[in-house]
JSON list of C-alpha atoms in Angstrom, two decimals:
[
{"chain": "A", "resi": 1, "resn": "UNK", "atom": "CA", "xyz": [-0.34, 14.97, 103.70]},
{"chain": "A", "resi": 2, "resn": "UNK", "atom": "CA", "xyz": [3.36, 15.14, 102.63]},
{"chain": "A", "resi": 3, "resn": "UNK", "atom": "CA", "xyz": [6.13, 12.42, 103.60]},
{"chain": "A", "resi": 4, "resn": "UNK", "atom": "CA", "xyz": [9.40, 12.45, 103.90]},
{"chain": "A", "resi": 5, "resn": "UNK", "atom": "CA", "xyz": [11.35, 11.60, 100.32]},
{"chain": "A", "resi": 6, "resn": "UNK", "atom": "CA", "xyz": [8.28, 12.52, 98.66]},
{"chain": "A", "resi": 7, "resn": "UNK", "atom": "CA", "xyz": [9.11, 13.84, 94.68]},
{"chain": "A", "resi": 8, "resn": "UNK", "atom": "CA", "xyz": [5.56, 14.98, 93.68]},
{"chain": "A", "resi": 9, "resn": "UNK", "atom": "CA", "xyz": [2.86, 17.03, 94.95]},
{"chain": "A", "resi": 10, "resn": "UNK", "atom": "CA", "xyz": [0.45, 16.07, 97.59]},
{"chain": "A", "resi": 11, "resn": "UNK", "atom": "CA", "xyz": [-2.62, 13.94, 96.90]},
{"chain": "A", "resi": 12, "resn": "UNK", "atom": "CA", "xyz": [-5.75, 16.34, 95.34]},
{"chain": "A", "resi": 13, "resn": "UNK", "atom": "CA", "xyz": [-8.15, 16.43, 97.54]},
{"chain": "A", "resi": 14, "resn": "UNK", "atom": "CA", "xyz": [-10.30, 19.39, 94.93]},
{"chain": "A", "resi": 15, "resn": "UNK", "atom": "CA", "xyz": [-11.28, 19.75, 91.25]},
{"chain": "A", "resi": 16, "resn": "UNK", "atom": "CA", "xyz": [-9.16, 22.52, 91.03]},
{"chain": "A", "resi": 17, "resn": "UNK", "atom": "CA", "xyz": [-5.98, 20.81, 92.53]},
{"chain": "A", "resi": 18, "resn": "UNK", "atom": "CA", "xyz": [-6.95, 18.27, 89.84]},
{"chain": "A", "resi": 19, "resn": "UNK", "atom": "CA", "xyz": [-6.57, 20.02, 87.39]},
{"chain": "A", "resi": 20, "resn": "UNK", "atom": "CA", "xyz": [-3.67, 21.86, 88.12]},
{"chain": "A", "resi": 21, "resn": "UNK", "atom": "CA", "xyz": [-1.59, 17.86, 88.48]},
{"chain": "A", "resi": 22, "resn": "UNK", "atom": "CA", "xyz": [-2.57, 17.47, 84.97]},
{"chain": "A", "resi": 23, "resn": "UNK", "atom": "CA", "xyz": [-1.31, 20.57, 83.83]},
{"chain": "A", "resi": 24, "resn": "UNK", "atom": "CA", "xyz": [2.27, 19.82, 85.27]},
{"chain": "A", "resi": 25, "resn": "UNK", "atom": "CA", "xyz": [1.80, 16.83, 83.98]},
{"chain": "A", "resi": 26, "resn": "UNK", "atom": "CA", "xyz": [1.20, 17.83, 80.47]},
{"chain": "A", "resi": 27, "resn": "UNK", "atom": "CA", "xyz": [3.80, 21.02, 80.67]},
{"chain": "A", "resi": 28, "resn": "UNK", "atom": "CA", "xyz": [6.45, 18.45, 81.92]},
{"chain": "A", "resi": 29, "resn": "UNK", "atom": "CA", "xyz": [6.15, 16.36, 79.38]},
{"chain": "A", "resi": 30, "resn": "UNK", "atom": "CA", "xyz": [6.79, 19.11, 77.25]},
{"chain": "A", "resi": 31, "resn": "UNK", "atom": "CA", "xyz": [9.42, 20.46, 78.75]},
{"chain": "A", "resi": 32, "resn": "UNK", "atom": "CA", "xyz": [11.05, 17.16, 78.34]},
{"chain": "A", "resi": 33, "resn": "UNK", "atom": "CA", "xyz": [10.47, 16.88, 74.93]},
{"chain": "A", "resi": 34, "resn": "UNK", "atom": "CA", "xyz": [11.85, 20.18, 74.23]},
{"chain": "A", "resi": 35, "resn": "UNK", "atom": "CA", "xyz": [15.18, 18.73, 76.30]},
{"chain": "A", "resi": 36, "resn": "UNK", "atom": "CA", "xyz": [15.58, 15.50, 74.53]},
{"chain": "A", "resi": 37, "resn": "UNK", "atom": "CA", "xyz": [15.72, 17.49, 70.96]},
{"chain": "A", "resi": 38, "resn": "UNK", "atom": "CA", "xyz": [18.26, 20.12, 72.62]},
{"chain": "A", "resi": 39, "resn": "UNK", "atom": "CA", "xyz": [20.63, 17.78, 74.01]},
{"chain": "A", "resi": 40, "resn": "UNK", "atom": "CA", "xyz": [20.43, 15.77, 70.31]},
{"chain": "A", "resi": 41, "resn": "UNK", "atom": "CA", "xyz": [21.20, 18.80, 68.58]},
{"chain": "A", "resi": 42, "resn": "UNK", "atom": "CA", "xyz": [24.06, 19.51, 71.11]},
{"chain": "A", "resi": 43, "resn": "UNK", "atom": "CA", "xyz": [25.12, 15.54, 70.32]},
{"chain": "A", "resi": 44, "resn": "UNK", "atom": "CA", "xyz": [24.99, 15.76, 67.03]},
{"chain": "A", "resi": 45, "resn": "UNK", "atom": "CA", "xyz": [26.91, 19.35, 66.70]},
{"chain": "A", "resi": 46, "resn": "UNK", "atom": "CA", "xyz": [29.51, 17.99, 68.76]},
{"chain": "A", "resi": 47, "resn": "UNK", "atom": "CA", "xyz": [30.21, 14.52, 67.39]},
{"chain": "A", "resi": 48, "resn": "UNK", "atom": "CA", "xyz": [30.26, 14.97, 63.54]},
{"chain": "A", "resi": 49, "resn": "UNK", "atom": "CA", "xyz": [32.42, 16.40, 61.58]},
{"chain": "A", "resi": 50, "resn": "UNK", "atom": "CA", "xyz": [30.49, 17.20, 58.29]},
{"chain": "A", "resi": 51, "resn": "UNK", "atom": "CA", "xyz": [28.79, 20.18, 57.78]},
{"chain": "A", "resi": 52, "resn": "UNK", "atom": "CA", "xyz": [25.51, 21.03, 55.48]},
{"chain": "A", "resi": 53, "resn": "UNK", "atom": "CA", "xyz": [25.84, 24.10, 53.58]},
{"chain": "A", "resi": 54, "resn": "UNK", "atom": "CA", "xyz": [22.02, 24.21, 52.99]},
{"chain": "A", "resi": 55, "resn": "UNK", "atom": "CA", "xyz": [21.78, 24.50, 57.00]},
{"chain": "A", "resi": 56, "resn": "UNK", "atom": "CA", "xyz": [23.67, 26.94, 57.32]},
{"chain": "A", "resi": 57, "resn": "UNK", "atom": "CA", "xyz": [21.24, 29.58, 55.28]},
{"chain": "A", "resi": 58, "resn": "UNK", "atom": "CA", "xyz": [17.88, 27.76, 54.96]},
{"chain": "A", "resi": 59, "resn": "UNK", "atom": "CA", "xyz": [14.73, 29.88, 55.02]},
{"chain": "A", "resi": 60, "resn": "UNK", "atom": "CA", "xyz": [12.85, 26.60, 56.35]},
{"chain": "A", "resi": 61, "resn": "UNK", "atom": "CA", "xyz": [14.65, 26.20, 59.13]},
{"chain": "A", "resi": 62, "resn": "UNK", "atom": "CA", "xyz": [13.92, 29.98, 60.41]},
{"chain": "A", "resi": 63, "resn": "UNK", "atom": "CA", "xyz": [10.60, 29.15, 59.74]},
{"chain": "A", "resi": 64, "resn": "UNK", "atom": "CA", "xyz": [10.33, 26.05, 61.61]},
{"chain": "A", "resi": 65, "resn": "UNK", "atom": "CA", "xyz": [12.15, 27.72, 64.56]},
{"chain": "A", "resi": 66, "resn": "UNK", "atom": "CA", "xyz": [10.00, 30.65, 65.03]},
{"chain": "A", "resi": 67, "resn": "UNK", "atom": "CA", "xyz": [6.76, 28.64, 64.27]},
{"chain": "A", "resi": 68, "resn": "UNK", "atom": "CA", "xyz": [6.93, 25.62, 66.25]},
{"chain": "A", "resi": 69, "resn": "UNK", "atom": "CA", "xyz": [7.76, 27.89, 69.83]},
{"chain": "A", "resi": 70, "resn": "UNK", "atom": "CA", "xyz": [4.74, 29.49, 68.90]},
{"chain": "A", "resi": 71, "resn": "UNK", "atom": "CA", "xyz": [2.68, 26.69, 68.46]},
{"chain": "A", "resi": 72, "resn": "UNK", "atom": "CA", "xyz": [4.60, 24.96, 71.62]},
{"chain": "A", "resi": 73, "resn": "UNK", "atom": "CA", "xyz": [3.72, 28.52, 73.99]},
{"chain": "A", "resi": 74, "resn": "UNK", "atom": "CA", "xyz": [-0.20, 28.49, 72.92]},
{"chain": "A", "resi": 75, "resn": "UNK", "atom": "CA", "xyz": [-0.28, 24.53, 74.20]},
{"chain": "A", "resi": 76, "resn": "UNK", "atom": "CA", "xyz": [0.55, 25.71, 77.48]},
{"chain": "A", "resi": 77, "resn": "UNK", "atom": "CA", "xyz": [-1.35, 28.99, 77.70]},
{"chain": "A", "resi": 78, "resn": "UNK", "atom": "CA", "xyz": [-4.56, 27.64, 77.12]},
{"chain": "A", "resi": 79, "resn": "UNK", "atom": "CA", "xyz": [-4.72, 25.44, 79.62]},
{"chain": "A", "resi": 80, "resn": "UNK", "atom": "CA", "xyz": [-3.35, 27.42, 81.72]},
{"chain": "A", "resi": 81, "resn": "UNK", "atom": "CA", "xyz": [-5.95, 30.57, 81.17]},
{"chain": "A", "resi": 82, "resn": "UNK", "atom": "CA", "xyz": [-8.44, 28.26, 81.86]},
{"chain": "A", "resi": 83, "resn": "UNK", "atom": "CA", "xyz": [-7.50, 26.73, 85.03]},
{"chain": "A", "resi": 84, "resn": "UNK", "atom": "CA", "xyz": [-6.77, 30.61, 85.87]},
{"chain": "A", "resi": 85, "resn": "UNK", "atom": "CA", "xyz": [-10.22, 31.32, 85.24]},
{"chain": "A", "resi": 86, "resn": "UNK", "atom": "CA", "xyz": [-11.37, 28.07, 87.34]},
{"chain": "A", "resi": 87, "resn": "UNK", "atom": "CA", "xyz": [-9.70, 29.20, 90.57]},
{"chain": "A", "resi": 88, "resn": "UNK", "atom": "CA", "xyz": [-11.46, 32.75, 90.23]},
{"chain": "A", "resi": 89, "resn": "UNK", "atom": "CA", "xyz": [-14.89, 31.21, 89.30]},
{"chain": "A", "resi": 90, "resn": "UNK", "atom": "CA", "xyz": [-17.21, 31.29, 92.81]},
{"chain": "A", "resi": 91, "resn": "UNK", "atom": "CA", "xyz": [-20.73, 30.25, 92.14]},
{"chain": "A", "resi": 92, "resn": "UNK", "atom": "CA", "xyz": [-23.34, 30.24, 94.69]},
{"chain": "A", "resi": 93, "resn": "UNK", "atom": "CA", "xyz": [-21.24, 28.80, 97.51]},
{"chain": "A", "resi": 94, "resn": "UNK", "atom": "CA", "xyz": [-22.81, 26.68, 100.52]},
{"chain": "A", "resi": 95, "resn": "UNK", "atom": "CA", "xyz": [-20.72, 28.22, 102.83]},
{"chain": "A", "resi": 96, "resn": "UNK", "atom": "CA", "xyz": [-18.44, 31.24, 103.43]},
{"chain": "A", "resi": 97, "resn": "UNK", "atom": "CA", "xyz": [-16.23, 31.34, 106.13]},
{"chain": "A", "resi": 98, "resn": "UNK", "atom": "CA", "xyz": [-13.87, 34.19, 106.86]},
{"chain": "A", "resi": 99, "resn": "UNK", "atom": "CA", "xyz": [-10.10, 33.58, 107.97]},
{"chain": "A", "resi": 100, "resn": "UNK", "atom": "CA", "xyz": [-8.08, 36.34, 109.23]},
{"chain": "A", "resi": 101, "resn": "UNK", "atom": "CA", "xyz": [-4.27, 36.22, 109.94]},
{"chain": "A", "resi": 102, "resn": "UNK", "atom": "CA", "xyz": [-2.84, 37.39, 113.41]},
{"chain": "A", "resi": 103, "resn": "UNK", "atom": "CA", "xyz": [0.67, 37.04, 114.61]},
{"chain": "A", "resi": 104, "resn": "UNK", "atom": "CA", "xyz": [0.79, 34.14, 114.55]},
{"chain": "A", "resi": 105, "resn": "UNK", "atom": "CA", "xyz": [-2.60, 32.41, 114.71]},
{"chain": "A", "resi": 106, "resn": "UNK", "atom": "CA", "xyz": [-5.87, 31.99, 112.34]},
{"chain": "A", "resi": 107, "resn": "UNK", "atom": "CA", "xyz": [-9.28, 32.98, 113.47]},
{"chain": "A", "resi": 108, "resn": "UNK", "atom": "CA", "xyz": [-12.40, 31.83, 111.94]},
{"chain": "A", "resi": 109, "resn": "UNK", "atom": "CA", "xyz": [-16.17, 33.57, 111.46]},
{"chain": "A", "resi": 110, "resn": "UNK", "atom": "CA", "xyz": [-18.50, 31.27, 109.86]},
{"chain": "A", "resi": 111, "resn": "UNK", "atom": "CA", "xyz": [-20.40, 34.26, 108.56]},
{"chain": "A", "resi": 112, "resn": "UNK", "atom": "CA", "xyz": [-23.30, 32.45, 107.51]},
{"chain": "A", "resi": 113, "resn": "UNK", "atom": "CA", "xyz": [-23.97, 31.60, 111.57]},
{"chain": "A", "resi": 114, "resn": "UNK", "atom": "CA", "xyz": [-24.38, 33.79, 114.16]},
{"chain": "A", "resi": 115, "resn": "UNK", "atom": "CA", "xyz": [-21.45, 34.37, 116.81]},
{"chain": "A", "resi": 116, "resn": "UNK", "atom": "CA", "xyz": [-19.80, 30.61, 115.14]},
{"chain": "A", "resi": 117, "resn": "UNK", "atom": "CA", "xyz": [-16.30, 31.77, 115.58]},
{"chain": "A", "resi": 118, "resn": "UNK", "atom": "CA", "xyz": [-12.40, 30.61, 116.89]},
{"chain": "A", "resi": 119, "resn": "UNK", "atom": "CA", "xyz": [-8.70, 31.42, 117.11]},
{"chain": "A", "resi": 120, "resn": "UNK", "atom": "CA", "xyz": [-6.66, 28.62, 115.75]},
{"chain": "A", "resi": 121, "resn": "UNK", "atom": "CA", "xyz": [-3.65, 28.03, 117.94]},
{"chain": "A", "resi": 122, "resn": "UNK", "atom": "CA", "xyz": [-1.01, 25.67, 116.84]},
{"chain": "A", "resi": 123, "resn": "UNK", "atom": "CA", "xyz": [-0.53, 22.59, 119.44]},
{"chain": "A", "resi": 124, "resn": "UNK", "atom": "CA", "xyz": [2.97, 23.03, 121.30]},
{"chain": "A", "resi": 125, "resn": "UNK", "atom": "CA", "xyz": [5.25, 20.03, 120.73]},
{"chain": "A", "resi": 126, "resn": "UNK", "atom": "CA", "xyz": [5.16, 18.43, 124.62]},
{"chain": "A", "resi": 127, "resn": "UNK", "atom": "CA", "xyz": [1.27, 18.95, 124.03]},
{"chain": "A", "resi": 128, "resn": "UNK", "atom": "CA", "xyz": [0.87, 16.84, 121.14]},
{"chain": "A", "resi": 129, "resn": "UNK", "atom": "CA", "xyz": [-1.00, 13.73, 121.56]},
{"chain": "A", "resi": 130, "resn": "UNK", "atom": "CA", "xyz": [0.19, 10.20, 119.71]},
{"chain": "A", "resi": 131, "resn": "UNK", "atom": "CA", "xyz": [-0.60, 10.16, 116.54]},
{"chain": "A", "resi": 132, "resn": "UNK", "atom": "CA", "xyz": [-0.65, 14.43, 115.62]},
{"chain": "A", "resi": 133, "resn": "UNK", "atom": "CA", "xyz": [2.02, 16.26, 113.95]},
{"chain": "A", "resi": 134, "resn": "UNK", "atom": "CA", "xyz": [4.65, 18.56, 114.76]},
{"chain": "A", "resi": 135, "resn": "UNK", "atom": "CA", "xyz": [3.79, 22.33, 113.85]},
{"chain": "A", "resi": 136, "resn": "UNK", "atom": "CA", "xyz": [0.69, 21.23, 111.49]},
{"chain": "A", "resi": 137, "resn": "UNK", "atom": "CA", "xyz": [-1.49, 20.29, 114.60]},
{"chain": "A", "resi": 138, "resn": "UNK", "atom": "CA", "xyz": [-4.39, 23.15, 115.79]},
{"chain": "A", "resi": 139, "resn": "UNK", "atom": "CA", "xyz": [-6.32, 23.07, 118.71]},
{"chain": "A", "resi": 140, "resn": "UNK", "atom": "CA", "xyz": [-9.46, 24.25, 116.74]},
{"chain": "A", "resi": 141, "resn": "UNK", "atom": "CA", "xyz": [-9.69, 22.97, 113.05]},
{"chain": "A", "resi": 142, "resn": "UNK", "atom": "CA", "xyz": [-11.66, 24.50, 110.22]},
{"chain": "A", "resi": 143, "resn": "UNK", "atom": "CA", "xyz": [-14.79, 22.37, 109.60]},
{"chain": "A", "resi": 144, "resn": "UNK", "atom": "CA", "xyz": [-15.98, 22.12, 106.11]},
{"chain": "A", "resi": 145, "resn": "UNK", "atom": "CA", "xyz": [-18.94, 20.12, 104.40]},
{"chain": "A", "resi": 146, "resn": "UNK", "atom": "CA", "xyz": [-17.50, 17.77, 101.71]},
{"chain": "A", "resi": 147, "resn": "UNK", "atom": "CA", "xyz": [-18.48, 18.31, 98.27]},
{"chain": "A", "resi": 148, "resn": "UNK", "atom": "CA", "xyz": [-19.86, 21.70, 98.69]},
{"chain": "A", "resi": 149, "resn": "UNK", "atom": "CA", "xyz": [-18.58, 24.95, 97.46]},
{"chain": "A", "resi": 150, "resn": "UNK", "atom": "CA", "xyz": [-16.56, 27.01, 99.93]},
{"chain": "A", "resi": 151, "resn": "UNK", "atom": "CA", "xyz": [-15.74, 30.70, 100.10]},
{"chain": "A", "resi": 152, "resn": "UNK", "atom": "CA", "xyz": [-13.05, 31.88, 101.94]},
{"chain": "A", "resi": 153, "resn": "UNK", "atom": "CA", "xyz": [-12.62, 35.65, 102.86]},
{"chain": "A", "resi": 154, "resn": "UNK", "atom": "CA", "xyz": [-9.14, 36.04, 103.44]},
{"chain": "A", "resi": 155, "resn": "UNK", "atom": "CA", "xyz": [-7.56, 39.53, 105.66]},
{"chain": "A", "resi": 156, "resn": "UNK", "atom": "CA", "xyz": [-5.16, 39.85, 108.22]},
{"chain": "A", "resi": 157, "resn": "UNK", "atom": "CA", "xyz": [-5.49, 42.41, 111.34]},
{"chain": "A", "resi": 158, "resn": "UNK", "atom": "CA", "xyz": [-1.51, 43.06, 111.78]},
{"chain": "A", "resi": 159, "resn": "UNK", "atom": "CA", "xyz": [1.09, 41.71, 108.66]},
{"chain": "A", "resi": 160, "resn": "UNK", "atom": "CA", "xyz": [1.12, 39.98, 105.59]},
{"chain": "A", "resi": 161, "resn": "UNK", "atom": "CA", "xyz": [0.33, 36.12, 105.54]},
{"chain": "A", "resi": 162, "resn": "UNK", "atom": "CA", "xyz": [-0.91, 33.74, 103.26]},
{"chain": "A", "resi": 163, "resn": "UNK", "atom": "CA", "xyz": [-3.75, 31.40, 103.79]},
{"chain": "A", "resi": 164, "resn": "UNK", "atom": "CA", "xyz": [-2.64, 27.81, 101.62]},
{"chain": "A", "resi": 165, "resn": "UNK", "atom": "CA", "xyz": [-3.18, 24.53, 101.80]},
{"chain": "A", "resi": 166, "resn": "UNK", "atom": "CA", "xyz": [-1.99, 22.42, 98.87]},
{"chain": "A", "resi": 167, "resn": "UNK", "atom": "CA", "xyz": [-3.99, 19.65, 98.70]},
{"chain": "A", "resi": 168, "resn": "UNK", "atom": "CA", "xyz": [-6.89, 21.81, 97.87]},
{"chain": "A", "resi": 169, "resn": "UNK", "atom": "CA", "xyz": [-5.16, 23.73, 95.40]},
{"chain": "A", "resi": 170, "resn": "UNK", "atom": "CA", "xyz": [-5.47, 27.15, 97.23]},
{"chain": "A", "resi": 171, "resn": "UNK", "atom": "CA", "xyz": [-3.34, 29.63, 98.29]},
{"chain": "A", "resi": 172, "resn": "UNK", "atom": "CA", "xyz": [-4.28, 33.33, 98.73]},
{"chain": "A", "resi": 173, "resn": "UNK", "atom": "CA", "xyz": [-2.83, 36.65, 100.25]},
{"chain": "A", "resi": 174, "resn": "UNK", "atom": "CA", "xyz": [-3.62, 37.89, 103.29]},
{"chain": "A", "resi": 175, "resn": "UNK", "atom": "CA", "xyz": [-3.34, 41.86, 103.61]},
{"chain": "A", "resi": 176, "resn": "UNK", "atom": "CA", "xyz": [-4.40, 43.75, 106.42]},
{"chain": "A", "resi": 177, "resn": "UNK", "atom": "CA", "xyz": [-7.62, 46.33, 105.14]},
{"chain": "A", "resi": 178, "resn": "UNK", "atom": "CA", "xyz": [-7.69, 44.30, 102.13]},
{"chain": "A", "resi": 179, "resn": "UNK", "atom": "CA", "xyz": [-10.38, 41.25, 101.83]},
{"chain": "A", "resi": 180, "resn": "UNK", "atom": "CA", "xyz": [-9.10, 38.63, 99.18]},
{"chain": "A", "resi": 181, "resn": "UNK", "atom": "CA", "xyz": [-11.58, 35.70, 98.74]},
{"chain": "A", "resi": 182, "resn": "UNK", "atom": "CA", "xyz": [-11.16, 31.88, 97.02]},
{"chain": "A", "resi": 183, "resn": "UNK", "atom": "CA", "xyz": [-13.21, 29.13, 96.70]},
{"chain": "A", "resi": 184, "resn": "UNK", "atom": "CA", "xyz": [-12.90, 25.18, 96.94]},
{"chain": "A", "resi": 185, "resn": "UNK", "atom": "CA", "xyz": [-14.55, 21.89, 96.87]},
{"chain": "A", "resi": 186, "resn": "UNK", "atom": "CA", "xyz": [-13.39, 19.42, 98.81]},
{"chain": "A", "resi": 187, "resn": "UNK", "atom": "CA", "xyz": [-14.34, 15.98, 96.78]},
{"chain": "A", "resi": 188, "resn": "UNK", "atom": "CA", "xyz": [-13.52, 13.62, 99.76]},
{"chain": "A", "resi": 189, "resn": "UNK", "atom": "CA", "xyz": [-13.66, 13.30, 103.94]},
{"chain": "A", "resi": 190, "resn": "UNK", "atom": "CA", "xyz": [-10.07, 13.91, 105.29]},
{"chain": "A", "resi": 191, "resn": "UNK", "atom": "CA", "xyz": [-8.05, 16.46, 107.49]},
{"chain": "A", "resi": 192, "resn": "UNK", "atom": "CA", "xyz": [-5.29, 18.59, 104.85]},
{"chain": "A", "resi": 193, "resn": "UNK", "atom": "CA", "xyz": [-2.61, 20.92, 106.29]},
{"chain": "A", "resi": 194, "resn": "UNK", "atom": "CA", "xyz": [-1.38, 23.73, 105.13]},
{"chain": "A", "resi": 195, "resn": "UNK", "atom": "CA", "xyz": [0.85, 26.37, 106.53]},
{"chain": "A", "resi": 196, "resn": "UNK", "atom": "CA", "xyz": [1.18, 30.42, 106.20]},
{"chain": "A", "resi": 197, "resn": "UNK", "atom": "CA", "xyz": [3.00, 31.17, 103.16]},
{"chain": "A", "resi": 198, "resn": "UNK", "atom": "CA", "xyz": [4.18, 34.76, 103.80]},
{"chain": "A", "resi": 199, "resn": "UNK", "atom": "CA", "xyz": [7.20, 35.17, 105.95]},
{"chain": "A", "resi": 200, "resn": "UNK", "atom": "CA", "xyz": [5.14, 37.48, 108.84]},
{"chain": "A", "resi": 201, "resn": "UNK", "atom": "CA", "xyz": [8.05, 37.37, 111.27]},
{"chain": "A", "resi": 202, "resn": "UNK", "atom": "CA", "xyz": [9.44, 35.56, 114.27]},
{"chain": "A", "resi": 203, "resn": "UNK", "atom": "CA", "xyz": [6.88, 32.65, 114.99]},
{"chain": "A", "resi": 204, "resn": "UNK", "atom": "CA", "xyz": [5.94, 32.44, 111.15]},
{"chain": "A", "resi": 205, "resn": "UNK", "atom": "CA", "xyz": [6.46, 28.75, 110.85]},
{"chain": "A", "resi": 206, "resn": "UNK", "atom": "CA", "xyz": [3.93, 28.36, 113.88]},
{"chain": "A", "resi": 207, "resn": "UNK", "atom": "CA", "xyz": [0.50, 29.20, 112.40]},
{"chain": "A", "resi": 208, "resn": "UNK", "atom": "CA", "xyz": [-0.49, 26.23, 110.37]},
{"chain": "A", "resi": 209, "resn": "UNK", "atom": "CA", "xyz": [-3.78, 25.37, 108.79]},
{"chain": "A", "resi": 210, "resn": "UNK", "atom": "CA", "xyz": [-6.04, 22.71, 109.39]},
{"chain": "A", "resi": 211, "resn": "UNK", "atom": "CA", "xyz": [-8.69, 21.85, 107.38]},
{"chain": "A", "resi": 212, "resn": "UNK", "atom": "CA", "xyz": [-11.33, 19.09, 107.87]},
{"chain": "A", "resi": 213, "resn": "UNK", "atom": "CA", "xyz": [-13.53, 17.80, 105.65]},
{"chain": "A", "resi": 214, "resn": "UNK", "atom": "CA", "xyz": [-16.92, 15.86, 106.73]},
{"chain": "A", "resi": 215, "resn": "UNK", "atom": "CA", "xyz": [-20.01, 14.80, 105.29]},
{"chain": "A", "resi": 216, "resn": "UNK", "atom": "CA", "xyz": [-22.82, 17.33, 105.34]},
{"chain": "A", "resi": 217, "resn": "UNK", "atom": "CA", "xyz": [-25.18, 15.91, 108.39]},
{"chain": "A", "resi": 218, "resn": "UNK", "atom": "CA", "xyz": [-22.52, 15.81, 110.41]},
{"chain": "A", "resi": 219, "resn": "UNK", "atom": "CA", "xyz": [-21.17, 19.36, 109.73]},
{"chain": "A", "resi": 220, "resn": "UNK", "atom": "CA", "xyz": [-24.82, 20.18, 110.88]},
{"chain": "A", "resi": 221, "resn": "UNK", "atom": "CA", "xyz": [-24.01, 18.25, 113.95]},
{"chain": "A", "resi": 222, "resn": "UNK", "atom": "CA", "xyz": [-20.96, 20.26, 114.25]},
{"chain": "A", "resi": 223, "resn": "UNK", "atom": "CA", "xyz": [-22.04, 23.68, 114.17]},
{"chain": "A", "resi": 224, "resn": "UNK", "atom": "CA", "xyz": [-25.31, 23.12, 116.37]},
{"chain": "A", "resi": 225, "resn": "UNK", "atom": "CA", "xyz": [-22.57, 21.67, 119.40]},
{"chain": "A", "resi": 226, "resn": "UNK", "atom": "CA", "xyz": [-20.37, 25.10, 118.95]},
{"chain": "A", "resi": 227, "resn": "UNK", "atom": "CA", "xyz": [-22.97, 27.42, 119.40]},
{"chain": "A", "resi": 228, "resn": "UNK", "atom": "CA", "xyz": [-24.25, 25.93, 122.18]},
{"chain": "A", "resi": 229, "resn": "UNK", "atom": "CA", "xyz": [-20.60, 25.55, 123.24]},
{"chain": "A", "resi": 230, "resn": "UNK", "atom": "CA", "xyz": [-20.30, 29.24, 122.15]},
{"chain": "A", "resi": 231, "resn": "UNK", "atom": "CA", "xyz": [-23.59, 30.87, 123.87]},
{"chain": "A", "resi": 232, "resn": "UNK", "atom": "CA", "xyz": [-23.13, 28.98, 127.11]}
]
């Protein structure tokens, strides 16, 4: 959950958010590194007054300059193809729910139950009970098993939204007659919120996502009391 003043990203609540931290982490640090010997060079340009003629045409220097960019772009790009190929990676998930996009709500099929499905409404502000939060509160969350791998078919029946939810590293396209699909693992119990990231017109700031995590007998628990809630 974000707070106010707060620099970084949220908390990862997945592998794959994981890994993407360290990767800013590790292409910060090189981008800072890469700033520190630019603004030297600048310094030192600027405050001296003497001149090397051997700088001035020096077949070492090209050579450093076009090598060492090289060597500095293949540091990021391999991590970077690999977390790519991470996020795409879905093997033999647990569970696969299906979210689809309205104006401007989320509905939910657990596809892997029969007739286990909601619209997600966002909680007006004078409904809101102590303790929930302004435009992130739903009045039907998504219920997930903790440490299990989730598949998420993403559409949308009307415009284009976007299905995120940052602390689990996932963010995916909604496009109506399309089906997109993306896959987590949530590593701990918790509720994360997320919002649509697609502008999909007047009330698009009013469709967030909630997502909660719980342990695995008590997602059983779950799903048994909304069918029954469901059927009856």
């Amino acid at each position: 959950m974000a707070h106010p003043s707060q620099m970084g990203f949220q908390d990862a609540a997945s592998p794959v958010m994981e890994e993407l931290l360290h990767f800013h982490d590790h292409t910060l640090m090189i981008v800072f590194l890469i700033s520190a010997l630019v603004l030297y060079i600048i310094l030192a340009m600027v405050s001296t007054k003497l001149t090397n003629k051997y700088i001035l045409d020096s077949q070492e220097i090209e050579i450093v300059w076009t090598i060492l960019p090289a060597i500095i772009l293949i540091l990021i790009a391999l991590p970077s193809l690999r977390i790519l190929y991470l996020m795409d990676e879905i093997n033999d998930p647990h569970l696969t729910i299906k979210a689809m996009g309205h104006q401007w709500y989320w509905s939910y099929e657990y596809t892997d139950y029969e007739d286990l499905m909601f619209d997600s409404y966002m909680i007006q502000t004078q409904d809101l009970t102590p303790g929930q939060f302004r435009l992130l509160e739903t009045d039907h969350r998504m219920i997930v098993p903790m440490e299990s791998p989730i598949r998420v078919l993403v559409s949308a029946e009307d415009v284009l939204h976007s299905w995120t939810v940052p602390s689990l590293g996932v963010k995916m396209d909604a496009v109506p007659g399309r089906l997109n699909q993306t896959a987590f693992i949530v590593s701990r119990p918790g509720i994360f919120y997320g919002q649509c990231s697609e502008i999909c017109g007047a009330n698009h700031s009013f469709m967030p996502i909630v997502v909660e995590a719980i342990p695995l007998e008590h997602f059983e628990n779950w799903s048994s009391l909304m069918l029954k809630e469901i059927s009856s």
